[in-house]
Amino acid sequence: MNQLQVSSQTLQQLLERCAQSSDFVTTSINLPDQQLTISYYKTLIDEKLLQYHVILPMQDRGREEKLEQLEHIRAWVPIDDIEITYEVDTVQAKLLCGSIMIQIDKSSLPCALVNIPNMLGLRDSNDTENEFSVVGPKVGFVEDIHTNIRLIRALIKVPNLVVREITIGSLSQTKVALLYLEGVTNKQYIDTMEQRLRDIDFELVFDSSQLDEIMCDNTWTPFPLFLSTERRDRVVYALISGQVAVISDGSPYFVTGPSTLFDFFISPEDYYLPWMIGSFFRMIRIFGVFFSLFATAMYVAITTYHYEVVPKDLLGPLIYSRQNVPFSPLIEVLFLEITVEFLREAGARLPSRIGQTLGIVGGIILGQAAVEAALTSNVLIIIVALSALASFATPIYKMSNTIRFLRFPIIILAASWGGIGMFFGIGFILVHITRLTSLGSPYMLPAFPLRVTDLRDSFIRSSYQWLNRRPQYLRTGAPTRYTPKVVQRKHELDDE
């Protein structure tokens, strides 16, 4: 039986499971002759409405009479959407949809469920700003931690979604929420992440990205070891897969882990398209990263040491394009690469309309002027432009920055020892990433150590028929997500 769906449970068991979350509140209303118990998720309701439309009217009415039967609460509370139920499943569904539960006798049925939805904190336009998707939802997070938790609970409506709040920052006293699925996420990852959060001794926490760097297994690496995202669907998918999510108040970014290298090349759009098309685009992104990382370095190695590998038909145009360039290939490449980085940084810091104009016009003008002034070759302009475009194929901005950074040492190695220097750089990167871990889990999974079954969602995205099991390397408590059924196609001609 799926551990996320418990069909037979008592109200006491439900309340115990809900109480594991820091945002679940159980309080009492003290009336002159009796005491009522109220339970609710504070991230799902508007507590001002609770105070003014439930608690105060009940206290005023309680001075005059006693609530003999729970059914009479409809006359006490000026809210239309009130349901009296004896069903625990109904209580669970209503609590997770923004209702409060009122009881006369604690932990006993019946219960009164009063709907008090929370519509505060959401923006009119809550689209993601940096992680775009043509197909699928575009819901992003905001800077309010309770609103972000409510956005997650809107999709995962089970009490197994546990939220633990931790306070970090000696000056800021910032609230940090740790989210996971009880019964699914490995307890070792939960304990490790919580211990690292509690061990943080920091003055002021501005953003979740600071926690990303402080909590990571190795700070001496350019590779991001936790995935930072502003997309709700990506965080929900990480939670149901068995990962842990962390967010700080004042930040619109969640941090999820343990992460692998392949997680940074996966786009949520892959799962909204047919699996063959999604797999094709994923492989395009992976190829784009390799091209962006090694294209300009290969140009330097070939033009400096390995002219013999260039076909005769291409050797003439290559020599012609460089015959008036007074600089070595290394200086030529570094000049263009640094120019592209200047354009990127200037476009990112300026207002959006000015930044776009600067990037397009500046790139065209500088590229044309550099060729006419014989500062660089036409061939290199094409290679650098394609490398810059390919680096943006990575869905996660932090990994894109890593690729941009690694390109420069690879270029210097290629200029120093040619192809041997490039292979030396590739070997160093491979050894480095195979030694990295995220929450103690190897960074190169499922490729190294090899997990054949987990390759179904790494280089390619397999059909949903084969994605019914959670990744083995996460060692989840519930390995199976769903049970696919065999499709039996029936043709109309078969009935004749």
CSV table of C-alpha atoms in Angstrom, one decimal:
chain,number,residue,atom,x,y,z
A,1,MET,CA,0.0,0.0,0.0
A,2,ASN,CA,1.2,3.5,-0.9
A,3,GLN,CA,2.5,5.1,2.3
A,4,LEU,CA,1.2,8.5,1.2
A,5,GLN,CA,-2.4,7.3,1.1
A,6,VAL,CA,-3.7,5.8,4.4
A,7,SER,CA,-7.4,4.8,3.8
A,8,SER,CA,-8.1,3.7,7.4
A,9,GLN,CA,-6.9,6.0,10.1
A,10,THR,CA,-8.3,7.6,13.3
A,11,LEU,CA,-8.6,11.2,13.9
A,12,GLN,CA,-5.9,11.0,16.5
A,13,GLN,CA,-3.5,9.5,14.0
A,14,LEU,CA,-4.3,12.2,11.5
A,15,LEU,CA,-3.6,14.9,14.0
A,16,GLU,CA,-0.3,13.3,15.0
A,17,ARG,CA,0.8,13.2,11.4
A,18,CYS,CA,-0.2,16.8,10.9
A,19,ALA,CA,1.5,18.0,14.1
A,20,GLN,CA,4.9,17.0,12.6
A,21,SER,CA,4.7,20.2,10.6
A,22,SER,CA,5.6,23.5,12.1
A,23,ASP,CA,2.8,25.3,10.3
A,24,PHE,CA,0.1,23.1,11.8
A,25,VAL,CA,-1.5,24.8,14.8
A,26,THR,CA,-3.8,23.4,17.5
A,27,THR,CA,-5.3,26.0,19.9
A,28,SER,CA,-8.2,26.4,22.3
A,29,ILE,CA,-11.0,28.8,22.6
A,30,ASN,CA,-11.8,29.3,26.3
A,31,LEU,CA,-15.6,30.0,26.8
A,32,PRO,CA,-17.2,30.6,30.2
A,33,ASP,CA,-18.6,27.0,30.5
A,34,GLN,CA,-16.5,25.0,28.0
A,35,GLN,CA,-13.4,24.8,25.9
A,36,LEU,CA,-13.3,24.3,22.1
A,37,THR,CA,-10.3,23.1,20.1
A,38,ILE,CA,-9.3,24.6,16.8
A,39,SER,CA,-6.8,22.9,14.4
A,40,TYR,CA,-5.5,24.3,11.1
A,41,TYR,CA,-2.6,24.9,8.8
A,42,LYS,CA,-1.6,28.5,9.3
A,43,THR,CA,0.0,28.7,5.8
A,44,LEU,CA,-3.3,27.8,4.2
A,45,ILE,CA,-5.7,30.2,6.0
A,46,ASP,CA,-6.1,33.9,6.6
A,47,GLU,CA,-5.5,34.2,10.4
A,48,LYS,CA,-7.2,37.6,10.4
A,49,LEU,CA,-10.4,36.1,9.1
A,50,LEU,CA,-10.1,33.4,11.7
A,51,GLN,CA,-9.8,35.9,14.4
A,52,TYR,CA,-12.6,38.3,13.3
A,53,HIS,CA,-15.1,35.8,11.8
A,54,VAL,CA,-14.7,32.7,14.0
A,55,ILE,CA,-12.9,33.3,17.4
A,56,LEU,CA,-14.5,36.7,18.4
A,57,PRO,CA,-18.1,35.7,17.4
A,58,MET,CA,-17.8,32.4,19.3
A,59,GLN,CA,-16.4,34.2,22.4
A,60,ASP,CA,-19.2,36.7,22.3
A,61,ARG,CA,-21.9,34.0,21.8
A,62,GLY,CA,-20.3,31.8,24.5
A,63,ARG,CA,-21.0,34.4,27.2
A,64,GLU,CA,-24.7,34.0,26.6
A,65,GLU,CA,-25.1,30.3,26.1
A,66,LYS,CA,-23.3,26.9,25.9
A,67,LEU,CA,-22.6,25.1,22.6
A,68,GLU,CA,-24.5,21.9,23.3
A,69,GLN,CA,-24.2,20.3,19.9
A,70,LEU,CA,-21.6,21.0,17.2
A,71,GLU,CA,-24.3,21.4,14.6
A,72,HIS,CA,-25.4,24.6,16.3
A,73,ILE,CA,-22.1,26.3,15.3
A,74,ARG,CA,-23.7,27.4,12.1
A,75,ALA,CA,-25.6,30.0,14.2
A,76,TRP,CA,-22.5,31.1,16.0
A,77,VAL,CA,-20.1,31.7,13.1
A,78,PRO,CA,-21.1,34.1,10.3
A,79,ILE,CA,-19.6,31.9,7.5
A,80,ASP,CA,-21.7,29.9,5.0
A,81,ASP,CA,-19.2,27.2,4.1
A,82,ILE,CA,-19.4,25.0,7.3
A,83,GLU,CA,-19.5,21.2,7.2
A,84,ILE,CA,-20.2,18.8,10.1
A,85,THR,CA,-18.5,15.4,9.4
A,86,TYR,CA,-17.7,12.1,11.1
A,87,GLU,CA,-15.3,11.1,8.3
A,88,VAL,CA,-11.6,11.3,8.9
A,89,ASP,CA,-10.8,11.4,5.2
A,90,THR,CA,-13.1,14.4,4.8
A,91,VAL,CA,-11.3,16.2,7.7
A,92,GLN,CA,-7.9,15.5,6.1
A,93,ALA,CA,-9.1,16.8,2.6
A,94,LYS,CA,-10.7,20.0,4.1
A,95,LEU,CA,-7.7,20.8,6.3
A,96,LEU,CA,-5.3,20.6,3.4
A,97,CYS,CA,-7.6,22.8,1.3
A,98,GLY,CA,-7.7,25.8,3.8
A,99,SER,CA,-10.3,24.9,6.4
A,100,ILE,CA,-10.2,24.9,10.1
A,101,MET,CA,-11.4,22.1,12.3
A,102,ILE,CA,-13.5,22.8,15.4
A,103,GLN,CA,-14.1,20.2,18.1
A,104,ILE,CA,-16.0,20.2,21.4
A,105,ASP,CA,-14.1,17.2,22.7
A,106,LYS,CA,-10.5,17.1,21.6
A,107,SER,CA,-9.4,14.2,19.2
A,108,SER,CA,-13.0,13.0,18.8
A,109,LEU,CA,-15.7,13.2,16.1
A,110,PRO,CA,-17.8,14.9,14.9
A,111,CYS,CA,-15.8,17.9,13.7
A,112,ALA,CA,-16.9,21.2,12.2
A,113,LEU,CA,-14.9,22.3,9.2
A,114,VAL,CA,-15.0,26.0,8.4
A,115,ASN,CA,-13.6,27.1,5.1
A,116,ILE,CA,-11.3,30.2,5.6
A,117,PRO,CA,-9.1,30.3,2.4
A,118,ASN,CA,-6.0,32.5,2.4
A,119,MET,CA,-5.7,34.7,-0.7
A,120,LEU,CA,-3.1,37.1,0.7
A,121,GLY,CA,0.5,37.3,-0.5
A,122,LEU,CA,0.0,36.2,-4.1
A,123,ARG,CA,1.0,38.6,-6.9
A,124,ASP,CA,-1.2,39.4,-9.8
A,125,SER,CA,1.6,38.1,-12.1
A,126,ASN,CA,3.4,35.3,-10.3
A,127,ASP,CA,5.3,34.0,-13.3
A,128,THR,CA,8.9,32.7,-13.1
A,129,GLU,CA,11.4,35.3,-14.2
A,130,ASN,CA,14.6,33.3,-15.0
A,131,GLU,CA,13.3,29.7,-15.7
A,132,PHE,CA,11.0,29.9,-18.6
A,133,SER,CA,8.9,27.2,-20.1
A,134,VAL,CA,6.8,27.3,-23.2
A,135,VAL,CA,4.6,24.4,-22.2
A,136,GLY,CA,3.3,23.8,-18.7
A,137,PRO,CA,2.6,26.0,-15.6
A,138,LYS,CA,4.6,29.1,-15.0
A,139,VAL,CA,4.0,29.5,-11.3
A,140,GLY,CA,6.9,30.9,-9.4
A,141,PHE,CA,7.6,31.7,-5.7
A,142,VAL,CA,7.5,35.1,-3.9
A,143,GLU,CA,9.5,36.5,-1.0
A,144,ASP,CA,7.1,35.4,1.7
A,145,ILE,CA,7.8,32.0,3.2
A,146,HIS,CA,4.2,31.2,4.2
A,147,THR,CA,2.9,32.0,0.7
A,148,ASN,CA,5.6,29.7,-0.8
A,149,ILE,CA,4.7,26.8,1.5
A,150,ARG,CA,1.0,27.3,0.7
A,151,LEU,CA,1.9,27.1,-3.1
A,152,ILE,CA,3.5,23.7,-2.4
A,153,ARG,CA,0.6,22.4,-0.3
A,154,ALA,CA,-1.8,23.4,-3.1
A,155,LEU,CA,-0.3,20.6,-5.2
A,156,ILE,CA,0.8,18.1,-2.5
A,157,LYS,CA,-2.4,17.7,-0.4
A,158,VAL,CA,-1.3,15.0,2.1
A,159,PRO,CA,-0.4,15.4,5.7
A,160,ASN,CA,2.8,13.5,4.9
A,161,LEU,CA,4.2,16.8,3.6
A,162,VAL,CA,6.2,17.9,6.7
A,163,VAL,CA,7.4,21.5,7.2
A,164,ARG,CA,10.0,22.2,9.9
A,165,GLU,CA,10.8,25.8,10.7
A,166,ILE,CA,14.3,26.8,11.9
A,167,THR,CA,15.5,30.3,12.8
A,168,ILE,CA,18.9,31.3,11.4
A,169,GLY,CA,20.9,34.5,11.7
A,170,SER,CA,22.0,36.2,14.9
A,171,LEU,CA,20.9,39.6,13.5
A,172,SER,CA,18.1,38.7,11.0
A,173,GLN,CA,16.4,35.8,12.9
A,174,THR,CA,15.4,34.5,9.5
A,175,LYS,CA,12.8,31.8,9.3
A,176,VAL,CA,14.0,28.8,7.2
A,177,ALA,CA,11.6,26.0,6.3
A,178,LEU,CA,12.7,22.4,5.7
A,179,LEU,CA,10.2,20.4,3.6
A,180,TYR,CA,10.0,16.7,2.9
A,181,LEU,CA,7.6,13.8,2.5
A,182,GLU,CA,7.3,11.6,5.6
A,183,GLY,CA,7.5,8.0,4.6
A,184,VAL,CA,9.2,8.7,1.3
A,185,THR,CA,12.3,10.8,1.9
A,186,ASN,CA,15.3,9.0,3.4
A,187,LYS,CA,15.6,9.9,7.1
A,188,GLN,CA,19.4,10.3,6.7
A,189,TYR,CA,19.0,13.1,4.2
A,190,ILE,CA,16.4,14.8,6.5
A,191,ASP,CA,18.6,14.6,9.5
A,192,THR,CA,21.8,15.7,7.6
A,193,MET,CA,20.1,18.7,6.1
A,194,GLU,CA,18.4,19.7,9.4
A,195,GLN,CA,21.7,19.4,11.3
A,196,ARG,CA,23.6,21.5,8.7
A,197,LEU,CA,20.9,24.2,9.0
A,198,ARG,CA,21.0,24.2,12.8
A,199,ASP,CA,24.8,24.4,12.8
A,200,ILE,CA,24.9,27.6,10.7
A,201,ASP,CA,26.3,30.5,12.6
A,202,PHE,CA,25.6,33.5,10.4
A,203,GLU,CA,24.6,37.1,11.0
A,204,LEU,CA,22.2,37.8,8.2
A,205,VAL,CA,20.5,35.6,5.7
A,206,PHE,CA,19.4,37.5,2.6
A,207,ASP,CA,18.6,34.6,0.3
A,208,SER,CA,18.4,30.8,0.1
A,209,SER,CA,21.4,30.8,-2.2
A,210,GLN,CA,23.6,31.7,0.8
A,211,LEU,CA,22.4,28.6,2.5
A,212,ASP,CA,23.2,26.6,-0.6
A,213,GLU,CA,26.9,27.6,-0.4
A,214,ILE,CA,27.1,27.2,3.4
A,215,MET,CA,25.5,23.7,3.5
A,216,CYS,CA,27.2,22.2,0.5
A,217,ASP,CA,29.6,19.2,0.9
A,218,ASN,CA,32.5,21.0,-0.8
A,219,THR,CA,33.0,24.7,-1.1
A,220,TRP,CA,36.2,24.3,-3.2
A,221,THR,CA,34.2,23.5,-6.4
A,222,PRO,CA,32.6,25.7,-9.1
A,223,PHE,CA,29.8,23.2,-9.5
A,224,PRO,CA,26.6,23.8,-7.7
A,225,LEU,CA,25.9,20.9,-5.3
A,226,PHE,CA,22.3,21.9,-4.6
A,227,LEU,CA,19.7,22.8,-7.1
A,228,SER,CA,18.2,26.3,-6.7
A,229,THR,CA,14.9,26.9,-8.5
A,230,GLU,CA,12.1,29.4,-8.6
A,231,ARG,CA,9.6,27.0,-10.2
A,232,ARG,CA,6.9,25.3,-8.2
A,233,ASP,CA,6.6,22.3,-10.4
A,234,ARG,CA,10.4,21.6,-10.1
A,235,VAL,CA,10.2,21.7,-6.3
A,236,VAL,CA,7.1,19.5,-6.2
A,237,TYR,CA,8.8,16.9,-8.4
A,238,ALA,CA,11.9,16.9,-6.2
A,239,LEU,CA,9.7,16.3,-3.1
A,240,ILE,CA,7.7,13.5,-4.6
A,241,SER,CA,11.0,11.9,-5.9
A,242,GLY,CA,12.3,11.8,-2.3
A,243,GLN,CA,14.5,14.9,-2.0
A,244,VAL,CA,14.6,17.6,0.7
A,245,ALA,CA,13.7,21.2,0.0
A,246,VAL,CA,14.8,24.3,1.9
A,247,ILE,CA,13.6,27.9,1.6
A,248,SER,CA,14.3,31.0,3.7
A,249,ASP,CA,11.9,33.9,4.3
A,250,GLY,CA,12.6,36.8,1.9
A,251,SER,CA,13.8,34.5,-0.9
A,252,PRO,CA,11.8,33.3,-4.0
A,253,TYR,CA,14.2,30.4,-4.5
A,254,PHE,CA,14.0,26.8,-3.1
A,255,VAL,CA,17.1,24.7,-2.6
A,256,THR,CA,16.6,21.0,-3.2
A,257,GLY,CA,19.0,18.1,-2.6
A,258,PRO,CA,20.6,15.7,-2.8
A,259,SER,CA,21.2,16.7,-6.4
A,260,THR,CA,23.1,15.1,-9.2
A,261,LEU,CA,24.8,16.6,-12.2
A,262,PHE,CA,22.0,15.5,-14.5
A,263,ASP,CA,19.4,17.4,-12.5
A,264,PHE,CA,20.9,20.7,-13.8
A,265,PHE,CA,20.1,19.6,-17.4
A,266,ILE,CA,16.5,18.6,-16.8
A,267,SER,CA,13.8,21.0,-17.7
A,268,PRO,CA,10.2,20.6,-16.4
A,269,GLU,CA,9.2,21.1,-20.0
A,270,ASP,CA,10.6,17.6,-20.7
A,271,TYR,CA,7.7,16.1,-18.9
A,272,TYR,CA,5.0,18.1,-20.6
A,273,LEU,CA,6.1,17.0,-24.1
A,274,PRO,CA,6.0,13.5,-25.6
A,275,TRP,CA,8.9,11.5,-24.2
A,276,MET,CA,10.7,11.2,-27.6
A,277,ILE,CA,10.7,15.0,-28.1
A,278,GLY,CA,11.5,15.7,-24.5
A,279,SER,CA,14.5,13.2,-24.7
A,280,PHE,CA,15.7,14.9,-27.9
A,281,PHE,CA,15.7,18.4,-26.4
A,282,ARG,CA,17.5,17.1,-23.3
A,283,MET,CA,20.2,15.6,-25.4
A,284,ILE,CA,20.5,18.9,-27.3
A,285,ARG,CA,21.1,20.7,-24.0
A,286,ILE,CA,23.8,18.2,-22.9
A,287,PHE,CA,25.5,18.5,-26.3
A,288,GLY,CA,25.2,22.3,-26.1
A,289,VAL,CA,27.1,22.3,-22.8
A,290,PHE,CA,29.9,20.2,-24.2
A,291,PHE,CA,30.1,22.4,-27.3
A,292,SER,CA,30.1,25.6,-25.2
A,293,LEU,CA,32.8,24.2,-22.9
A,294,PHE,CA,35.3,22.9,-25.6
A,295,ALA,CA,34.5,24.7,-28.9
A,296,THR,CA,36.8,27.7,-28.4
A,297,ALA,CA,39.5,25.7,-26.7
A,298,MET,CA,39.5,23.3,-29.7
A,299,TYR,CA,39.9,26.3,-32.0
A,300,VAL,CA,42.9,27.4,-30.0
A,301,ALA,CA,44.5,23.9,-30.0
A,302,ILE,CA,43.9,23.4,-33.8
A,303,THR,CA,45.2,26.8,-34.9
A,304,THR,CA,48.2,26.7,-32.6
A,305,TYR,CA,49.4,23.0,-32.8
A,306,HIS,CA,47.2,20.8,-35.0
A,307,TYR,CA,46.7,22.4,-38.4
A,308,GLU,CA,47.1,18.8,-39.9
A,309,VAL,CA,43.6,17.8,-38.6
A,310,VAL,CA,41.8,20.5,-40.6
A,311,PRO,CA,40.5,19.2,-44.0
A,312,LYS,CA,42.1,20.8,-47.0
A,313,ASP,CA,38.8,22.4,-48.1
A,314,LEU,CA,38.6,24.3,-44.8
A,315,LEU,CA,42.3,25.0,-44.3
A,316,GLY,CA,42.3,27.8,-47.0
A,317,PRO,CA,39.4,29.8,-45.6
A,318,LEU,CA,40.8,29.4,-42.1
A,319,ILE,CA,44.2,30.7,-43.1
A,320,TYR,CA,42.6,33.5,-45.1
A,321,SER,CA,40.5,34.6,-42.1
A,322,ARG,CA,43.6,34.8,-39.8
A,323,GLN,CA,46.2,36.1,-42.2
A,324,ASN,CA,45.8,39.8,-41.1
A,325,VAL,CA,45.2,39.1,-37.4
A,326,PRO,CA,48.3,40.2,-35.4
A,327,PHE,CA,47.5,38.3,-32.2
A,328,SER,CA,48.0,34.7,-31.3
A,329,PRO,CA,44.9,32.4,-31.1
A,330,LEU,CA,45.0,32.6,-27.3
A,331,ILE,CA,44.8,36.4,-27.2
A,332,GLU,CA,42.3,36.4,-30.0
A,333,VAL,CA,40.0,34.0,-28.2
A,334,LEU,CA,40.4,35.7,-24.8
A,335,PHE,CA,39.6,39.1,-26.3
A,336,LEU,CA,36.3,37.8,-27.8
A,337,GLU,CA,35.3,35.7,-24.8
A,338,ILE,CA,35.9,38.6,-22.3
A,339,THR,CA,33.9,40.9,-24.7
A,340,VAL,CA,31.0,38.5,-24.6
A,341,GLU,CA,31.1,38.4,-20.8
A,342,PHE,CA,31.1,42.2,-20.7
A,343,LEU,CA,28.0,42.2,-22.9
A,344,ARG,CA,26.3,39.6,-20.7
A,345,GLU,CA,27.0,41.4,-17.5
A,346,ALA,CA,26.0,44.8,-18.8
A,347,GLY,CA,22.8,43.4,-20.3
A,348,ALA,CA,21.9,41.6,-17.0
A,349,ARG,CA,22.5,44.7,-14.8
A,350,LEU,CA,20.7,47.3,-17.0
A,351,PRO,CA,16.9,47.6,-17.3
A,352,SER,CA,15.4,44.9,-19.5
A,353,ARG,CA,14.7,46.9,-22.6
A,354,ILE,CA,18.1,48.7,-22.6
A,355,GLY,CA,19.9,45.4,-21.8
A,356,GLN,CA,18.3,43.6,-24.7
A,357,THR,CA,19.2,46.5,-27.1
A,358,LEU,CA,22.7,46.7,-25.8
A,359,GLY,CA,23.3,42.9,-26.2
A,360,ILE,CA,22.0,42.8,-29.7
A,361,VAL,CA,23.4,46.1,-31.1
A,362,GLY,CA,26.6,45.9,-29.1
A,363,GLY,CA,27.3,42.4,-30.2
A,364,ILE,CA,26.8,43.2,-33.9
A,365,ILE,CA,28.8,46.4,-33.9
A,366,LEU,CA,31.7,45.0,-31.9
A,367,GLY,CA,31.9,41.8,-33.9
A,368,GLN,CA,31.8,43.6,-37.2
A,369,ALA,CA,34.3,46.2,-36.1
A,370,ALA,CA,36.7,43.6,-34.7
A,371,VAL,CA,36.7,41.7,-38.0
A,372,GLU,CA,37.2,44.9,-40.1
A,373,ALA,CA,40.0,46.0,-37.7
A,374,ALA,CA,41.7,42.6,-38.1
A,375,LEU,CA,41.6,41.9,-34.4
A,376,THR,CA,39.9,38.6,-34.9
A,377,SER,CA,38.8,36.2,-37.6
A,378,ASN,CA,35.3,35.5,-39.0
A,379,VAL,CA,35.5,31.8,-38.1
A,380,LEU,CA,36.2,32.6,-34.4
A,381,ILE,CA,33.3,35.1,-34.3
A,382,ILE,CA,31.0,32.3,-35.4
A,383,ILE,CA,32.4,29.8,-32.8
A,384,VAL,CA,32.3,32.3,-29.9
A,385,ALA,CA,28.7,33.3,-30.8
A,386,LEU,CA,27.6,29.6,-30.9
A,387,SER,CA,29.4,28.9,-27.6
A,388,ALA,CA,27.6,31.8,-26.0
A,389,LEU,CA,24.2,30.6,-27.2
A,390,ALA,CA,25.0,27.0,-26.2
A,391,SER,CA,25.8,28.0,-22.6
A,392,PHE,CA,22.3,29.4,-22.2
A,393,ALA,CA,20.8,25.9,-23.1
A,394,THR,CA,21.3,24.9,-19.4
A,395,PRO,CA,18.0,25.4,-17.6
A,396,ILE,CA,19.7,26.3,-14.3
A,397,TYR,CA,21.5,29.6,-14.2
A,398,LYS,CA,24.1,28.5,-11.7
A,399,MET,CA,25.3,25.6,-13.9
A,400,SER,CA,25.4,28.1,-16.8
A,401,ASN,CA,27.8,30.2,-14.8
A,402,THR,CA,29.9,27.2,-14.0
A,403,ILE,CA,30.3,26.4,-17.7
A,404,ARG,CA,31.2,30.0,-18.5
A,405,PHE,CA,33.9,29.9,-15.8
A,406,LEU,CA,35.4,26.5,-16.8
A,407,ARG,CA,35.8,27.6,-20.4
A,408,PHE,CA,38.7,29.9,-19.6
A,409,PRO,CA,41.1,27.3,-17.9
A,410,ILE,CA,40.3,24.9,-20.7
A,411,ILE,CA,41.3,27.6,-23.3
A,412,ILE,CA,44.6,28.3,-21.4
A,413,LEU,CA,45.4,24.6,-21.2
A,414,ALA,CA,44.7,24.2,-25.0
A,415,ALA,CA,47.0,27.1,-25.7
A,416,SER,CA,49.8,25.6,-23.6
A,417,TRP,CA,49.8,22.0,-24.7
A,418,GLY,CA,47.2,21.7,-27.5
A,419,GLY,CA,45.0,18.6,-27.5
A,420,ILE,CA,47.0,17.1,-24.7
A,421,GLY,CA,46.2,20.1,-22.5
A,422,MET,CA,42.5,19.8,-23.4
A,423,PHE,CA,42.5,16.1,-22.4
A,424,PHE,CA,44.3,17.0,-19.2
A,425,GLY,CA,41.5,19.5,-18.4
A,426,ILE,CA,38.8,17.0,-19.3
A,427,GLY,CA,40.4,14.4,-17.1
A,428,PHE,CA,40.7,16.8,-14.2
A,429,ILE,CA,37.0,17.8,-14.5
A,430,LEU,CA,35.9,14.1,-14.6
A,431,VAL,CA,38.0,13.2,-11.6
A,432,HIS,CA,36.7,16.3,-9.7
A,433,ILE,CA,33.0,15.7,-10.3
A,434,THR,CA,33.3,12.0,-9.5
A,435,ARG,CA,34.6,12.9,-6.1
A,436,LEU,CA,31.9,15.4,-5.3
A,437,THR,CA,28.9,14.5,-3.2
A,438,SER,CA,25.6,16.2,-2.4
A,439,LEU,CA,24.3,15.4,1.2
A,440,GLY,CA,26.7,12.5,1.1
A,441,SER,CA,25.3,11.1,-2.2
A,442,PRO,CA,27.6,10.8,-5.2
A,443,TYR,CA,27.3,13.7,-7.6
A,444,MET,CA,27.6,11.7,-10.8
A,445,LEU,CA,24.8,9.3,-10.1
A,446,PRO,CA,23.3,7.3,-11.9
A,447,ALA,CA,26.3,7.2,-14.3
A,448,PHE,CA,28.9,6.7,-11.5
A,449,PRO,CA,28.3,4.5,-9.6
A,450,LEU,CA,26.3,3.0,-12.3
A,451,ARG,CA,22.6,2.6,-11.7
A,452,VAL,CA,21.1,1.1,-14.9
A,453,THR,CA,17.5,1.5,-13.9
A,454,ASP,CA,17.9,5.2,-13.0
A,455,LEU,CA,19.3,5.9,-16.5
A,456,ARG,CA,15.7,6.0,-17.6
A,457,ASP,CA,15.5,9.7,-16.5
A,458,SER,CA,19.1,11.0,-17.0
A,459,PHE,CA,20.4,11.4,-20.6
A,460,ILE,CA,16.9,10.8,-21.9
A,461,ARG,CA,13.3,11.0,-20.5
A,462,SER,CA,11.6,7.6,-20.8
A,463,SER,CA,7.9,7.1,-21.1
A,464,TYR,CA,5.8,7.4,-18.0
A,465,GLN,CA,5.3,3.7,-18.1
A,466,TRP,CA,8.9,3.3,-17.1
A,467,LEU,CA,9.1,6.3,-14.7
A,468,ASN,CA,6.8,4.7,-12.0
A,469,ARG,CA,9.7,4.1,-9.6
A,470,ARG,CA,11.6,6.7,-7.7
A,471,PRO,CA,15.4,6.9,-8.2
A,472,GLN,CA,17.2,4.0,-6.4
A,473,TYR,CA,20.1,6.2,-5.3
A,474,LEU,CA,17.7,8.3,-3.1
A,475,ARG,CA,16.9,5.1,-1.1
A,476,THR,CA,13.3,6.2,-0.5
A,477,GLY,CA,10.9,4.6,1.9
A,478,ALA,CA,8.3,4.2,-0.9
A,479,PRO,CA,10.2,3.1,-4.1
A,480,THR,CA,7.0,3.0,-6.2
A,481,ARG,CA,5.3,6.2,-7.3
A,482,TYR,CA,2.4,4.6,-9.2
A,483,THR,CA,1.5,1.3,-10.9
A,484,PRO,CA,1.2,1.6,-14.7
A,485,LYS,CA,-1.5,-0.5,-16.4
A,486,VAL,CA,-1.1,-2.2,-19.7
A,487,VAL,CA,-3.0,-0.3,-22.4
A,488,GLN,CA,-5.4,-2.4,-24.3
A,489,ARG,CA,-6.4,-0.7,-27.5
A,490,LYS,CA,-9.8,-1.6,-28.8
A,491,HIS,CA,-10.7,-0.9,-32.4
A,492,GLU,CA,-14.2,-0.4,-33.6
A,493,LEU,CA,-13.8,-3.1,-36.2
A,494,ASP,CA,-13.3,-5.6,-33.4
A,495,ASP,CA,-17.0,-5.2,-32.4
A,496,GLU,CA,-18.3,-6.2,-35.9
